[in-house]
PDB file of C-alpha atoms in Angstrom:
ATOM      1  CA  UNK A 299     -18.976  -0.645   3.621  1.00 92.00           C
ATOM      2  CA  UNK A 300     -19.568   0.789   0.445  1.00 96.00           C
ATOM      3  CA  UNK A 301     -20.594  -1.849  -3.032  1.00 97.00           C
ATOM      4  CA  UNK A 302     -20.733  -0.842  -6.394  1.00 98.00           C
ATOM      5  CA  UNK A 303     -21.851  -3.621  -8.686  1.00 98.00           C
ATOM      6  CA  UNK A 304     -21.633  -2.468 -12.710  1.00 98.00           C
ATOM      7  CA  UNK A 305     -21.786  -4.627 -15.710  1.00 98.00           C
ATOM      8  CA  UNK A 306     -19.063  -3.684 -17.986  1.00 98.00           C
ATOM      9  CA  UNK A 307     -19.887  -5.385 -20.863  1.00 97.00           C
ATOM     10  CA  UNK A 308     -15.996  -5.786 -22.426  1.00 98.00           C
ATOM     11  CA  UNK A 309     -13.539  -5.533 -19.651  1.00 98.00           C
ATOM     12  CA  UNK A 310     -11.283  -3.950 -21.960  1.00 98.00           C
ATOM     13  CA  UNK A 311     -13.636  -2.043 -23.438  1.00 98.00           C
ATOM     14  CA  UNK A 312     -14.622  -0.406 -20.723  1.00 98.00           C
ATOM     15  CA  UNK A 313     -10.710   0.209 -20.049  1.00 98.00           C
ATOM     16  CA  UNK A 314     -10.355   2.083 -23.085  1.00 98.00           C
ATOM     17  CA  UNK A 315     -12.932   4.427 -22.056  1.00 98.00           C
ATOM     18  CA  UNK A 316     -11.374   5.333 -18.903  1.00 98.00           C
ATOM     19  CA  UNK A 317     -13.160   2.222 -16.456  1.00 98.00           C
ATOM     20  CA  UNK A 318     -10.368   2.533 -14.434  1.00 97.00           C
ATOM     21  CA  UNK A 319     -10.009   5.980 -13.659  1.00 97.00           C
ATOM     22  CA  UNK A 320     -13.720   5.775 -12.871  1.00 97.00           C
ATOM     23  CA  UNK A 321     -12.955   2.617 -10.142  1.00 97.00           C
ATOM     24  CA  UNK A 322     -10.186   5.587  -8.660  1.00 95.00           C
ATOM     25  CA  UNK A 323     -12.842   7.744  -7.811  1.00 96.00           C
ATOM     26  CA  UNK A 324     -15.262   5.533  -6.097  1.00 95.00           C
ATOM     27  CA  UNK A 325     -13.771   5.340  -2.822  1.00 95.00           C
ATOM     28  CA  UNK A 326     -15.569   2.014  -2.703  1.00 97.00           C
ATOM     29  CA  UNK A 327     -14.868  -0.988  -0.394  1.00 97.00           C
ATOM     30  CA  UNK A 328     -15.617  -3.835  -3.109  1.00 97.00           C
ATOM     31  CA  UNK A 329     -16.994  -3.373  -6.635  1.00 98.00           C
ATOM     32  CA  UNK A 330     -18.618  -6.172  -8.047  1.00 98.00           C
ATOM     33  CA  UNK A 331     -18.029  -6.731 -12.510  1.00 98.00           C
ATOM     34  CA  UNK A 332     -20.534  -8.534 -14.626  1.00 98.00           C
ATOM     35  CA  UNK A 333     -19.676  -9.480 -18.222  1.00 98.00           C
ATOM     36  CA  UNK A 334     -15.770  -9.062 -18.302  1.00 98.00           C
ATOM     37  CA  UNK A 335     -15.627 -11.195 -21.545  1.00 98.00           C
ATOM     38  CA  UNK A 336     -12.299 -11.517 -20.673  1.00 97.00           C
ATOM     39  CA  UNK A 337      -9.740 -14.606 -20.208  1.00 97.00           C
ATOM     40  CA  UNK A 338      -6.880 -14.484 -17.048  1.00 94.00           C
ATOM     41  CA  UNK A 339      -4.071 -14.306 -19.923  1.00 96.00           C
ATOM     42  CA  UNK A 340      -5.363 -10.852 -21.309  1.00 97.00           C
ATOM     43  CA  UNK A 341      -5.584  -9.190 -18.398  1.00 97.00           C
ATOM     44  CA  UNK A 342      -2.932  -6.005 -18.135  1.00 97.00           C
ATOM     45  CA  UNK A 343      -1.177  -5.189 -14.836  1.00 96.00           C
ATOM     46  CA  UNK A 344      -3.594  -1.983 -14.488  1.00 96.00           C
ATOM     47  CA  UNK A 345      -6.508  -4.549 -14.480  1.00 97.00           C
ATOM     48  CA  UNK A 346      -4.798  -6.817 -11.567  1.00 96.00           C
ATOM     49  CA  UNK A 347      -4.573  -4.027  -9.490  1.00 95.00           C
ATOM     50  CA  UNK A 348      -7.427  -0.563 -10.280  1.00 95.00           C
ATOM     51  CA  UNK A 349      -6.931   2.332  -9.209  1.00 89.00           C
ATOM     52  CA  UNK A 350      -4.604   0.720  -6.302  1.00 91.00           C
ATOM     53  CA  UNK A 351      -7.243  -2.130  -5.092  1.00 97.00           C
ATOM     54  CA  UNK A 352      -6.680  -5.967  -5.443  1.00 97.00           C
ATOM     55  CA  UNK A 353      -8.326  -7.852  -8.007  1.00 97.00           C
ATOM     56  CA  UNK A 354      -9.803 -11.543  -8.703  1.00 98.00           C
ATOM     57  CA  UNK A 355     -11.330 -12.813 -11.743  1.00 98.00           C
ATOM     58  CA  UNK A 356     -13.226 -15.858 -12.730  1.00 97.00           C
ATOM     59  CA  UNK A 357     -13.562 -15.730 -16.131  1.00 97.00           C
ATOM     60  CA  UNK A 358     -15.805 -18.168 -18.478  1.00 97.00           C
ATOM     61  CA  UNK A 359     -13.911 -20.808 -20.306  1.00 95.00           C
ATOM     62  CA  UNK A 360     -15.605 -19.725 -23.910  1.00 95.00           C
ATOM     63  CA  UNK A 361     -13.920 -16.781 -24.669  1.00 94.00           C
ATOM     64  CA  UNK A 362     -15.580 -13.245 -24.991  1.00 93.00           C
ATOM     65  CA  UNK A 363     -18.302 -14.904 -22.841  1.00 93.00           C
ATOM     66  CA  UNK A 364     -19.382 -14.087 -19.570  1.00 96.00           C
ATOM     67  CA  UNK A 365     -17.047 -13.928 -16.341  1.00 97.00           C
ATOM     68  CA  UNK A 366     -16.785 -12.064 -13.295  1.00 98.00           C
ATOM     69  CA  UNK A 367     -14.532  -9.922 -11.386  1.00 98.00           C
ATOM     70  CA  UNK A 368     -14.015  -8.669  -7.748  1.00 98.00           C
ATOM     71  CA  UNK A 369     -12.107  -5.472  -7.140  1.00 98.00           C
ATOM     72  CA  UNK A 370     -11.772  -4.994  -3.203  1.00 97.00           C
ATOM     73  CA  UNK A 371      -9.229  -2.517  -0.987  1.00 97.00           C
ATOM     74  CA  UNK A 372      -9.223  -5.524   2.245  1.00 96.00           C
ATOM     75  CA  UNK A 373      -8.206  -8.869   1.683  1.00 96.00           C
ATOM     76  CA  UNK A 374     -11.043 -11.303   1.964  1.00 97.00           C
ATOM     77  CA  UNK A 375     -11.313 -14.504   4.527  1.00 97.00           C
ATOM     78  CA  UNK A 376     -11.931 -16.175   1.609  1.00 98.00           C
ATOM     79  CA  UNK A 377     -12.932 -16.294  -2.114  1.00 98.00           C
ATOM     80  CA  UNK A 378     -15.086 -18.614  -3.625  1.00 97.00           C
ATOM     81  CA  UNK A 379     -15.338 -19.385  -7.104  1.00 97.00           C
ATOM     82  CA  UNK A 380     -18.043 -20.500  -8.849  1.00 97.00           C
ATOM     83  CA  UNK A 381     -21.147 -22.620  -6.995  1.00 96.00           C
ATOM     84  CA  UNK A 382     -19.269 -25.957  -7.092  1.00 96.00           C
ATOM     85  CA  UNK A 383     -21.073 -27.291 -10.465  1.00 95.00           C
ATOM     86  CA  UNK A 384     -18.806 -27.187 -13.354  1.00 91.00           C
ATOM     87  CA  UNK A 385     -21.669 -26.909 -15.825  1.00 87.00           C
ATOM     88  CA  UNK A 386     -22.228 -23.466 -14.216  1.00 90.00           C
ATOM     89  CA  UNK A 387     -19.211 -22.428 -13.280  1.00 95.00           C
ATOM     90  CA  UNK A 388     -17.482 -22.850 -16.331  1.00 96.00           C
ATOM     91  CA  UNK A 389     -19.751 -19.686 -17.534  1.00 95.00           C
ATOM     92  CA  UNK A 390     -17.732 -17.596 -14.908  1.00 96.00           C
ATOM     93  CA  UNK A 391     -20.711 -16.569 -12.778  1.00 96.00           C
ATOM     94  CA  UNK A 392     -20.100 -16.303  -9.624  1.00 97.00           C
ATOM     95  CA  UNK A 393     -17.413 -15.157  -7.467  1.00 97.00           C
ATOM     96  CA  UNK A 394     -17.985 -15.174  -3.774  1.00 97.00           C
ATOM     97  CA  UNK A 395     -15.653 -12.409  -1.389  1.00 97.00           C
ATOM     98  CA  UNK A 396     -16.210 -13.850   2.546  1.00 97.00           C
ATOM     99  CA  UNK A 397     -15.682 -10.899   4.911  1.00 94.00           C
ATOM    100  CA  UNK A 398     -16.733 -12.985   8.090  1.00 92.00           C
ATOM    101  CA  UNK A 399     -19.348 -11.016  10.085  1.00 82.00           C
TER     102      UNK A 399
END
């Protein structure tokens, strides 16, 4: 399985300057986003679905703060979002894919 993690700083950005076509050419299983500073209503259909992978977001609830991202080509078990303490999770931190074994 192949993981990219990469901390955008600026989801869109990092669009502008061609993030996406970048994600295309990874061949990459799951890539892992730090710092989207984005919030679920500004994200474009190109961002819900790069470079032909699925997408999940937890973003922070102050905007142009923080958040997360998940860009993966299988479907996970499960997703978990956040650590289950809203005075952490509300920074968008942590966003858990579950493949199983």
């Amino acid at each position: 399985m192949r993981i990219i993690t990469i901390n955008v700083n600026g989801l869109r950005a990092a669009v502008r300057k061609g993030f996406l076509d970048w994600v295309a050419e990874q061949n990459a299983d799951v890539i892992c986003l730090q710092e989207i500073r984005i919030q679920e209503h500004q994200l474009t259909k190109a961002m819900k679905k790069p470079g032909g992978m699925l997408a999940e977001y937890l973003p922070a609830q102050k905007p142009g703060y923080s958040g997360v991202g998940l860009y993966f080509k299988t479907q996970p078990k499960a997703i978990l979002h956040g650590i289950g303490a809203p005075e952490f999770d509300d920074e968008g931190r942590v966003l858990t894919a579950d493949y199983g074994d």
